Structure formats: structure tokens, C-alpha cells
XYZ file of C-alpha atoms in Angstrom:
587
model
C -25.008 33.264 -0.334
C -28.664 34.127 0.379
C -28.331 32.442 3.785
C -25.262 34.518 4.678
C -26.918 37.694 3.408
C -29.999 36.975 5.481
C -27.880 36.465 8.589
C -25.967 39.650 7.840
C -29.258 41.532 7.759
C -30.384 40.157 11.150
C -30.585 42.553 14.057
C -27.817 41.865 16.604
C -30.356 40.636 19.156
C -31.744 38.083 16.706
C -28.249 36.901 15.804
C -27.428 36.526 19.490
C -30.587 34.455 19.866
C -29.317 32.159 17.131
C -25.965 31.808 18.873
C -27.750 30.897 22.093
C -29.285 27.932 20.272
C -25.772 26.507 20.063
C -26.014 25.732 23.797
C -28.796 23.168 23.371
C -28.781 20.179 25.735
C -29.502 17.879 22.793
C -26.274 16.507 21.299
C -27.534 16.167 17.705
C -29.013 19.650 17.791
C -25.787 21.063 19.206
C -23.667 19.358 16.533
C -25.988 20.655 13.807
C -25.708 24.159 15.228
C -21.906 23.997 15.463
C -21.795 23.229 11.740
C -23.123 26.731 11.098
C -20.394 28.584 13.019
C -18.436 29.646 9.943
C -21.622 31.154 8.474
C -21.977 33.246 11.614
C -18.345 34.314 11.258
C -19.030 35.447 7.708
C -22.151 37.271 8.805
C -20.309 39.049 11.620
C -17.247 39.964 9.587
C -13.656 39.636 10.707
C -13.663 42.202 13.539
C -16.940 41.198 15.207
C -16.196 37.498 14.740
C -12.935 37.835 16.686
C -14.544 39.969 19.382
C -17.909 38.211 19.822
C -17.884 34.740 18.239
C -14.447 33.332 19.093
C -14.723 33.898 22.877
C -18.040 32.059 22.787
C -16.252 28.922 21.588
C -14.861 28.422 25.106
C -18.364 27.146 25.901
C -17.364 23.908 24.159
C -14.436 22.996 26.412
C -14.895 19.383 27.568
C -17.979 18.956 25.368
C -18.859 15.668 23.671
C -16.350 14.177 21.169
C -18.818 14.530 18.303
C -19.172 18.257 18.965
C -15.425 18.797 19.259
C -14.607 16.912 16.069
C -16.994 19.207 14.214
C -15.595 22.232 16.065
C -12.117 21.282 14.790
C -13.383 21.591 11.226
C -15.230 24.809 12.002
C -12.114 26.499 13.408
C -10.460 26.006 10.037
C -13.506 27.343 8.170
C -13.790 30.326 10.506
C -10.128 31.071 9.777
C -10.880 31.032 6.056
C -13.983 33.194 6.573
C -12.135 36.010 8.357
C -8.881 35.801 6.390
C -8.546 39.534 5.669
C -5.032 39.311 7.072
C -2.783 36.927 8.976
C -3.547 38.837 12.162
C -7.220 37.900 11.950
C -6.439 34.241 11.250
C -4.002 34.302 14.173
C -6.929 35.211 16.434
C -8.458 31.802 15.681
C -5.347 29.746 16.483
C -5.421 30.028 20.336
C -8.871 28.441 20.379
C -7.364 25.199 19.064
C -6.442 24.506 22.694
C -10.082 23.432 23.114
C -9.576 20.448 20.808
C -5.816 19.847 20.981
C -5.878 19.513 24.742
C -8.776 17.062 24.761
C -8.092 13.527 26.004
C -9.575 11.662 23.023
C -7.195 10.918 20.160
C -9.882 11.244 17.471
C -10.477 14.843 18.572
C -6.798 15.795 18.812
C -6.037 14.183 15.431
C -8.875 16.060 13.768
C -7.812 19.255 15.492
C -4.214 18.866 14.334
C -5.295 18.103 10.764
C -7.531 21.185 10.768
C -4.766 23.441 12.112
C -2.254 22.170 9.542
C -4.656 22.801 6.665
C -5.374 26.333 7.899
C -1.702 27.199 8.378
C -0.565 25.669 5.106
C -3.339 27.203 3.008
C -2.557 30.725 4.239
C 1.215 30.207 4.748
C 0.698 31.436 8.302
C 4.180 32.163 9.682
C 3.096 33.810 12.909
C 3.920 34.059 16.614
C 0.580 32.437 17.389
C 1.944 28.954 16.627
C 4.706 28.762 19.264
C 2.323 30.546 21.645
C -0.289 27.829 21.052
C 2.318 25.179 21.856
C 3.174 26.980 25.109
C -0.513 27.253 26.055
C -0.909 23.513 25.575
C 2.139 22.827 27.743
C 0.546 24.948 30.492
C -2.545 22.723 30.325
C -0.144 19.892 31.111
C -2.312 16.904 30.192
C -0.615 14.130 28.174
C -2.609 14.861 25.020
C -1.950 18.602 25.314
C 1.798 18.038 25.679
C 1.830 15.697 22.685
C -0.161 18.223 20.626
C 2.332 20.951 21.563
C 5.165 18.746 20.275
C 3.290 17.973 17.070
C 2.775 21.688 16.384
C 6.461 22.460 16.827
C 7.503 19.530 14.654
C 4.856 19.151 11.947
C 4.595 22.927 11.465
C 8.284 23.611 12.018
C 8.599 25.362 8.652
C 6.134 28.024 9.826
C 7.904 28.781 13.122
C 10.713 31.360 13.055
C 14.256 30.261 14.042
C 14.178 32.916 16.772
C 11.955 30.509 18.734
C 14.575 27.746 18.754
C 15.343 28.247 22.441
C 11.640 27.810 23.240
C 11.490 24.765 20.995
C 14.486 23.263 22.796
C 12.889 23.870 26.206
C 9.590 22.254 25.171
C 11.406 19.232 23.716
C 13.383 18.836 26.942
C 10.229 19.115 29.020
C 8.487 16.394 26.999
C 11.564 14.168 27.045
C 11.608 14.385 30.843
C 7.825 13.968 31.217
C 6.630 11.467 33.792
C 4.053 10.261 31.247
C 5.366 7.393 29.123
C 2.787 8.191 26.412
C 4.185 11.722 26.134
C 7.762 10.500 25.756
C 6.722 7.861 23.200
C 4.621 10.243 21.094
C 7.363 12.875 21.291
C 9.734 10.351 19.713
C 7.228 9.913 16.881
C 6.463 13.635 16.453
C 10.127 14.605 16.199
C 10.440 12.630 12.942
C 8.952 15.608 11.122
C 11.545 17.974 12.582
C 14.434 15.806 11.392
C 13.883 17.179 7.881
C 13.850 20.830 9.038
C 16.709 23.331 8.914
C 20.057 22.263 10.360
C 19.624 23.749 13.834
C 16.023 22.534 14.200
C 16.985 19.072 12.924
C 19.793 18.975 15.482
C 17.298 19.773 18.247
C 15.165 16.854 17.075
C 18.168 14.533 16.882
C 19.266 15.463 20.398
C 15.751 14.911 21.720
C 15.413 11.513 20.077
C 18.887 10.554 21.293
C 17.865 11.372 24.853
C 14.713 9.296 24.455
C 16.809 6.298 23.441
C 18.153 6.299 27.005
C 14.592 5.989 28.322
C 13.835 3.238 30.838
C 10.863 2.053 28.747
C 11.533 -0.150 25.709
C 8.489 1.213 23.910
C 10.011 4.725 24.009
C 13.389 3.441 22.806
C 11.717 1.586 19.932
C 9.904 4.688 18.678
C 13.040 6.792 19.100
C 15.126 4.373 17.033
C 12.380 4.049 14.397
C 12.254 7.834 14.118
C 15.980 8.110 13.518
C 15.845 5.289 10.960
C 12.870 6.792 9.127
C 14.997 9.517 7.513
C 17.210 9.088 4.430
C 20.588 7.728 5.473
C 23.925 9.392 4.828
C 27.297 9.238 6.588
C 26.332 11.874 9.149
C 23.056 10.161 10.016
C 24.776 6.770 10.166
C 27.354 8.181 12.603
C 24.486 9.036 14.976
C 22.526 5.792 14.597
C 25.325 3.199 14.618
C 26.287 3.691 18.306
C 22.617 3.283 19.266
C 22.254 0.132 17.167
C 25.346 -1.346 18.796
C 24.230 -0.380 22.303
C 24.013 -3.457 24.604
C 20.361 -2.656 25.347
C 19.444 -3.642 21.763
C 20.404 -7.280 22.294
C 18.260 -7.465 25.425
C 14.988 -6.433 23.730
C 13.614 -8.444 20.813
C 11.483 -5.467 19.738
C 14.567 -3.295 19.426
C 16.330 -6.087 17.574
C 13.371 -6.192 15.157
C 13.781 -2.477 14.407
C 17.505 -2.965 13.867
C 16.888 -5.999 11.626
C 14.645 -3.834 9.439
C 17.277 -1.153 8.824
C 20.729 -2.636 9.486
C 21.701 -3.493 5.913
C 20.624 -0.062 4.667
C 22.630 1.484 7.520
C 25.655 -0.659 6.648
C 25.967 1.079 3.291
C 26.882 4.380 4.990
C 28.684 3.199 8.127
C 32.427 3.698 8.502
C 32.864 0.807 10.968
C 31.369 -2.127 9.046
C 32.610 -5.166 10.966
C 30.533 -4.694 14.169
C 27.375 -4.155 12.094
C 27.988 -7.249 9.960
C 28.568 -9.256 13.145
C 25.304 -7.930 14.579
C 23.483 -8.788 11.339
C 24.680 -12.394 11.652
C 23.401 -12.454 15.244
C 20.011 -11.243 13.981
C 19.927 -13.933 11.300
C 20.294 -16.536 14.060
C 17.921 -14.792 16.476
C 15.671 -17.014 18.588
C 12.715 -14.718 17.940
C 11.247 -15.763 14.594
C 10.019 -12.247 13.751
C 13.515 -10.820 14.170
C 15.247 -13.563 12.171
C 12.620 -13.342 9.403
C 13.028 -9.571 9.104
C 16.821 -9.880 8.946
C 16.589 -12.603 6.290
C 14.026 -10.765 4.169
C 16.016 -7.502 4.233
C 18.450 -9.150 1.792
C 15.913 -8.783 -1.027
C 16.225 -5.002 -1.065
C 19.580 -4.266 0.575
C 21.889 -7.182 -0.310
C 24.226 -4.838 -2.214
C 25.489 -3.310 1.032
C 27.208 -6.625 1.849
C 30.615 -7.279 0.271
C 31.541 -10.698 -1.075
C 33.919 -11.135 1.871
C 31.120 -10.280 4.320
C 28.915 -12.890 2.701
C 31.433 -15.710 2.383
C 33.076 -15.302 5.777
C 30.117 -14.429 8.002
C 26.695 -14.400 6.351
C 26.834 -17.642 4.361
C 27.671 -19.854 7.369
C 24.660 -18.360 9.174
C 22.408 -19.061 6.176
C 23.616 -22.649 6.016
C 22.714 -23.050 9.679
C 19.217 -21.591 9.467
C 18.477 -23.398 6.184
C 18.310 -26.619 8.228
C 16.030 -25.089 10.863
C 12.981 -26.992 12.078
C 10.898 -23.850 11.581
C 9.089 -23.834 8.229
C 8.631 -20.038 8.212
C 12.352 -19.467 8.695
C 13.222 -21.879 5.875
C 10.655 -20.198 3.615
C 12.283 -16.825 4.365
C 15.692 -18.302 3.496
C 14.273 -19.727 0.262
C 12.928 -16.307 -0.676
C 16.160 -14.430 0.089
C 19.291 -16.563 -0.228
C 19.361 -16.445 -4.024
C 19.877 -12.661 -3.848
C 23.408 -13.361 -2.599
C 24.338 -15.039 -5.902
C 25.158 -11.900 -7.930
C 27.341 -10.602 -5.080
C 29.576 -13.665 -4.820
C 29.650 -14.815 -8.454
C 29.199 -18.079 -10.298
C 31.953 -20.199 -8.733
C 31.110 -19.369 -5.135
C 27.347 -19.617 -5.801
C 27.797 -23.145 -7.171
C 29.774 -24.052 -4.081
C 27.676 -22.418 -1.365
C 24.220 -21.382 -2.566
C 23.655 -24.563 -4.533
C 24.206 -26.555 -1.334
C 21.456 -24.578 0.423
C 19.227 -24.740 -2.636
C 19.423 -28.511 -2.976
C 18.563 -28.958 0.691
C 15.551 -26.657 0.496
C 14.254 -28.325 -2.664
C 14.105 -31.620 -0.780
C 11.937 -30.098 1.935
C 8.383 -31.401 2.215
C 6.902 -27.899 2.471
C 5.376 -26.561 -0.743
C 5.595 -23.020 0.662
C 9.403 -23.262 0.619
C 9.499 -24.391 -3.010
C 7.108 -21.590 -3.976
C 9.401 -18.994 -2.374
C 12.348 -20.388 -4.313
C 10.415 -20.152 -7.562
C 9.122 -16.639 -6.897
C 12.655 -15.399 -6.210
C 14.688 -17.459 -8.690
C 15.684 -14.534 -10.957
C 19.065 -13.729 -9.290
C 20.230 -17.204 -10.346
C 20.168 -16.096 -13.979
C 23.248 -13.941 -13.375
C 25.369 -16.889 -12.236
C 23.867 -20.016 -13.829
C 23.301 -21.115 -17.387
C 19.782 -21.449 -18.740
C 20.058 -25.226 -18.859
C 21.185 -25.369 -15.211
C 18.251 -23.235 -14.082
C 15.822 -25.387 -16.062
C 17.256 -28.567 -14.559
C 16.806 -27.182 -11.047
C 13.450 -25.418 -11.417
C 11.429 -27.699 -13.720
C 11.165 -30.634 -11.299
C 10.033 -28.238 -8.571
C 7.347 -26.807 -10.834
C 6.079 -30.260 -11.704
C 5.649 -31.024 -8.010
C 3.837 -27.784 -7.237
C 1.490 -27.964 -10.222
C 0.504 -31.517 -9.218
C 0.004 -30.685 -5.517
C -3.236 -31.868 -3.882
C -3.848 -28.407 -2.413
C -5.354 -26.143 -5.084
C -3.932 -23.046 -3.375
C -0.441 -24.461 -3.865
C -1.224 -25.158 -7.520
C -2.478 -21.581 -7.911
C 0.735 -20.209 -6.381
C 2.695 -22.532 -8.646
C 0.991 -21.110 -11.740
C 1.794 -17.550 -10.632
C 5.416 -18.517 -10.043
C 5.500 -20.241 -13.437
C 4.631 -17.009 -15.239
C 7.646 -15.165 -13.746
C 9.823 -18.149 -14.587
C 8.674 -18.399 -18.227
C 8.962 -14.653 -18.830
C 12.560 -14.823 -17.644
C 13.373 -17.813 -19.885
C 12.191 -15.956 -22.972
C 10.066 -16.280 -26.089
C 11.963 -19.142 -27.755
C 11.684 -21.392 -24.712
C 7.987 -20.525 -24.294
C 7.293 -21.543 -27.887
C 8.301 -25.175 -27.298
C 5.720 -27.970 -27.360
C 6.549 -28.993 -23.791
C 5.803 -25.517 -22.433
C 2.606 -25.191 -24.454
C 1.485 -28.609 -23.198
C 2.136 -27.440 -19.631
C 0.027 -24.323 -20.262
C -2.839 -26.489 -21.479
C -2.493 -28.754 -18.446
C -2.848 -25.772 -16.099
C -6.001 -24.700 -17.928
C -7.493 -28.154 -17.378
C -7.273 -27.854 -13.582
C -10.486 -28.789 -11.790
C -10.443 -25.599 -9.666
C -11.712 -22.339 -11.170
C -9.155 -20.141 -9.347
C -6.264 -22.145 -10.797
C -7.706 -21.919 -14.318
C -8.139 -18.154 -13.924
C -4.518 -17.848 -12.827
C -3.496 -19.893 -15.865
C -5.449 -17.555 -18.162
C -3.849 -14.559 -16.461
C -0.447 -16.174 -17.076
C -1.281 -16.650 -20.764
C -2.196 -12.961 -20.958
C 1.052 -12.003 -19.212
C 3.104 -14.016 -21.691
C 1.168 -12.536 -24.617
C 1.813 -9.003 -23.370
C 5.490 -9.801 -22.920
C 6.116 -11.576 -26.244
C 3.755 -9.574 -28.461
C 1.300 -10.078 -31.315
C 3.094 -12.737 -33.363
C 3.640 -15.067 -30.394
C 0.085 -14.511 -29.223
C -1.473 -15.345 -32.584
C 0.732 -18.361 -33.198
C 0.907 -19.899 -29.719
C -1.549 -18.376 -27.252
C -4.436 -18.761 -29.700
C -3.441 -22.361 -30.413
C -3.559 -23.132 -26.681
C -7.030 -21.592 -26.371
C -8.531 -23.111 -29.526
C -7.570 -26.586 -28.285
C -10.463 -26.274 -25.802
C -13.232 -25.305 -28.240
C -14.566 -28.850 -28.714
C -13.798 -30.180 -25.251
C -16.644 -32.256 -23.810
C -16.439 -30.354 -20.495
C -18.160 -26.984 -20.798
C -15.754 -25.481 -18.219
C -12.917 -26.196 -20.624
C -14.823 -24.587 -23.494
C -15.101 -21.475 -21.325
C -11.298 -21.340 -21.286
C -11.423 -20.384 -24.939
C -14.152 -17.785 -24.411
C -12.562 -16.111 -21.377
C -9.015 -16.396 -22.740
C -9.860 -14.863 -26.116
C -11.518 -11.929 -24.361
C -8.306 -11.303 -22.433
C -5.955 -11.263 -25.448
C -8.210 -9.556 -28.018
C -6.369 -6.240 -27.742
C -3.044 -7.913 -28.530
C -3.979 -9.778 -31.734
C -4.586 -8.197 -35.133
C -7.983 -7.323 -36.600
C -7.544 -10.014 -39.237
C -6.897 -12.678 -36.580
C -9.965 -11.559 -34.647
C -12.175 -11.804 -37.715
C -10.849 -15.301 -38.342
C -11.739 -16.294 -34.784
C -15.280 -14.942 -35.145
C -16.560 -18.226 -36.628
C -15.308 -20.198 -33.628
C -16.958 -17.714 -31.270
C -20.230 -17.781 -33.222
C -20.290 -21.586 -33.038
C -20.074 -21.417 -29.236
C -22.946 -18.911 -29.186
C -25.258 -21.875 -29.828
C -23.553 -24.174 -27.299
C -25.844 -26.521 -25.356
C -24.786 -24.896 -22.052
C -26.418 -21.526 -21.402
C -23.416 -20.004 -19.651
C -21.170 -20.816 -22.601
C -23.714 -19.275 -24.988
C -23.980 -16.139 -22.862
C -20.219 -15.623 -22.530
C -19.602 -16.406 -26.212
C -22.181 -13.804 -27.259
C -20.326 -11.231 -25.174
C -17.086 -12.204 -26.944
C -18.734 -11.827 -30.330
C -20.082 -8.392 -29.432
C -16.699 -7.227 -28.095
C -15.054 -8.596 -31.219
C -17.475 -6.652 -33.431
C -16.981 -3.479 -31.377
C -13.228 -3.763 -32.012
C -13.393 -4.598 -35.750
C -16.748 -3.337 -37.118
C -16.256 -6.036 -39.732
C -19.122 -6.881 -42.106
C -18.491 -10.633 -41.757
C -18.738 -10.398 -37.975
C -21.915 -8.335 -38.340
C -23.453 -11.130 -40.451
C -22.488 -13.694 -37.827
C -24.193 -11.609 -35.146
C -27.332 -11.526 -37.263
C -27.305 -15.315 -37.614
C -26.752 -15.812 -33.886
C -29.529 -13.395 -32.953
C -31.931 -15.129 -35.316
C -31.170 -18.593 -33.932
C -31.443 -17.511 -30.290
C -34.563 -15.339 -30.392
C -36.524 -18.001 -28.545
C -33.675 -19.147 -26.293
C -34.860 -20.575 -22.993
C -32.230 -18.742 -20.916
C -33.261 -15.277 -19.712
C -29.682 -13.958 -19.594
C -29.111 -14.963 -23.208
C -32.406 -13.258 -24.105
C -31.203 -10.067 -22.377
C -28.342 -9.919 -24.880
C -30.015 -10.953 -28.138
C -33.365 -9.254 -27.517
C -32.175 -5.643 -28.050
C -30.129 -6.736 -31.085
C -33.141 -8.264 -32.816
C -34.977 -4.928 -32.990
C -32.166 -2.421 -33.406
C -31.488 -0.362 -36.499
C -28.122 0.852 -35.125
C -26.040 -2.227 -34.372
C -22.899 -0.318 -33.445
C -24.607 1.752 -30.758
C -26.578 -1.207 -29.424
C -23.471 -3.383 -29.156
C -21.541 -0.622 -27.391
C -24.411 -0.116 -24.952
C -24.676 -3.848 -24.168
C -20.922 -4.146 -23.620
C -20.778 -1.132 -21.324
C -23.631 -2.541 -19.244
């Protein structure tokens, strides 16, 4: 405020001298000076700023990128500074040609972001916006033409319908541009206009449709992606389906990839289903792995658009063919998606068709394929009995959890959690499951053990306090006296994870076990156990736990480990145990 007041009090000659400093030959000095432009605007006031300061900004045309990026931000701030009325703000807008016509994308992106913020903050519905687009088209450089299209599309809500003829002309000009980059970026920019009013959206649709006839695949791809980016309905589907079925799609794998991404979602709203289902089958069998993978994976989210007849007559034979592919990635994609067909075709047909694919995939040597089956096994629950699922899945789990590659074992543990949650509390209370949980916690690799502890927490959160106290605690306490200190840490780390789920009484009962580990022969176990004891006390404030802390502190006052000393030292001299414990935990 003082700075602005001081500038306001400057004689005009002195202020002009300051402005002249903005022309320095030194880049850093020039950038620093540009950062002050909005202060000058405030000092001048709205009228003088538009008459004297804004024309000066032309000095920065074709300046360094660093200067122009900062100028983009300053144009917005100048607009805020002189915002007495929309007419004053509108005086700033034409000067955006300096940055929006520049040939570096970082400058034009910053300029566009600045303009959008200025317009949106002040709800600037003004003639200056279509005029700015026209000025950029006159410049005629690729970046200027793209910026013009972005203004018309991204700020469409602020441009009056009376300019629709001008909008149409500018779209047509960009669609016919000799610059491929202009046509491609126009296809992208028009996405924003698709959500505008009916007439404006129709202009965008027509423009994108024309771009789909472009000679360059890259333009067609962006045009099709733009059309598919909007919410589908019958009217939208009627526009997109003919493009999807155009012969040019089958000639370009990139276009086929776009179609594979959206075809099942499109199928839900299409009136002519058969050609689309036939095309989907073609995509499933595509020679390009990326296309086939995308088509296969789309089942996970959009399988409901396929009828049971579609699946049994056309899709299932294709899945049976690709399930025997030599490509491991394709088979993994099938393993992760084929089970989603089960609810659509029912129990009898699933047992006949999907089970055949499933059995074949389970015999595959690739662990990645078995992991995908496990991660996506849930749809089977709607068509198979619990005993059938267990008979199929359990042998696969045994293989994965015994794999030589620890990363496979880790993935197996993560898949196991989803599997056990689905099977329910009763099943997860059996001795065989609890023994499996203990086996996972005995893995020689830390990452696998951590995943196993995370699984135990997930089950505890799912099944609640009673299950946690009866079963999760029993799994953890089985490691307290293990000869391997890494196994003893399972108890320490695991208890810390589930403390918030068990009752205060159960925590107090566990305090003795924790206190015993506070004097463990391994320093790391002592250190981690002390933390558990402190957290336990912070949660219960129990007198018995407080006594245990006192005993531990007394026995460890001369501990040889510096980290242990860092915990017990402050506790040995404190008169406010609660505050000290809270401070140690937070640190």
C-alpha cells in the first residue's frame, strides 16, 4: 500500500523514468521490472493506465519467453487493478495478442490461463473476446490460430450468440488450414464447445465431423477423441457411430485404439447394435496388442452394454481364441476381464464357457495371469457357489504365495485380501486361513511381510472389533517369542496398525507383552516396542500402562542405543507424562 501510494505521488516524469527501466537489456532485470506492471497500473488509475501503460506493452512483442510468461500474469493483474467497469477491463484484452500469438506453447498456455481467470472472475461478457479471436486469426501463425479457437471454445459461455456466424467462419478457416497442427489442436479445442448451447454445440460437432475427413490420421484421432469425450446419448451416438464404422478406422491402428476405448460405452446408446458388436469382436482379435488389450479391458467397466446373445454368439468365441494366444500380455488381459461376462450370461452358460477359459488360464506358467484372475475373481460369486470358488482359487493362491519371485508373492498377498474379504468373516476365522496369514507374515522379504500386515488390517477393518481381538491379535501374538527378531517386529508393527480397532481393555491387556519387548536384546525391537507402548498409553491413559512405562524407562536409562535413549531420556525427567508422550509420538 505504501509502495503504491509512493508511486502515486511521483511526478509524471519520474514515473516515466521508472517505466523506461522496463526496457533494460538485461533479461533478469527486465523480468523483475515486468513484475511491477500492475503496481504502475494502480498508481496511474484506470484512465491513464489504458492510455499510457497498455500501449507501452507492445514493446514486449517477440521478447524472451521468461518475460512473456510473466507478462501473461501481469495482464490479468492489470485487469484486476483497473476493474472500475467492464469497459476498462476490455481495454486490456486486445494486448493478449502479444502472448497468445507467440510461437512457444508455454507462453500461449500461460496467456490462455491468465485470460480465462480474468474473464471468469469478472464475468466479462464483452465484444472484446470475439475481436481478440479475429485479431489472432489476422496474425495467421499456427499458435495464433489455435489460440483464437481456444478463446471461442473455452470461453464460449462469455461470447454472445450474435457472434455465431463469426464463430462458424473461424472454425471453417481453422478446419481448412494448411497447418496440420492447427487442424489437430482445433479438434482438441472444440471439445469445450460441445457442452455449449445447442447452436454452438452444433457448430463444434460440424467442425469436428469435417476434421474426421482430414487426410492426416493424427487429426482424425483427435477429432474422434473429442466427440467421444462428451457424455453419450442417442443423439450423440447417432453422430459417432457412422464415423466409428467408417472404413478408414480399420486401416489405422491408432483410430482402432480410440474406438476400442469407447465402443462398448457407445453400444449402450446405438440403435444399430450388430455392426458395432461385430467391430468389437474384430478389435478383440486385433493384431496390434495395444488395440486388443484396450478392447479386452473395456469389459471391466462397460460389460453391461453387451447382451447375453451378443456374448454367447460373437464375443465368447473370440475370447476362447485369444485365451490361447502366445502373447502373455493378451492372456493376462483376458484373465482380468473374462470373468466380468459371468453375471451377464448366468450360471449354466458360465460353467460351460467361462470355466473352459478359466481352466486353461490357470494352467498357464505365467504368474501374472494367475494374479489377474485372482484380482478380478469377484464376478464369479454371482454364478458359482462358495465351495466351487474355493476349489478353483485356493490352489492358485498356494502357487503364487510360494513363488520364487518376491514381487509375485507380494501381489499374491494383495489379491488374497480381496479374496478373503469376499469370502466373509466365518471363512476367515478358520484355522487354515489363520495359518496362511501367519505363513505370509513369515516371508523372508520385508515388502511381503508389510503387505501381509496391511492385509490383516484390512480384514480387521472389514470384520470389526470382535474378530480383530479374537483372531488378528492371536495371529500377531504368535510372533512375540519368535527367535527371529524380524518376526517379533510383526507383532510390534501389526499391533500399532490395529490399535484403533480393538477396545481399551484389550489394549491394556496387551501392554505387558509390549513392555516385555521394550527390553528385547535387539535395539530396533526395543525402539519400536517403546513407541507402541507410548501410543498405547496415549490412547488409554491407563494407570497400569503408566506404571509399565515407568519400569521400562528405569530399566533403559543407560541403554547403549542412542535412538532408544532419545525416547526414554525425556520420560525420565518429565513431570507431565501425558504431554511428554504426546510430544514424542508427534515427533
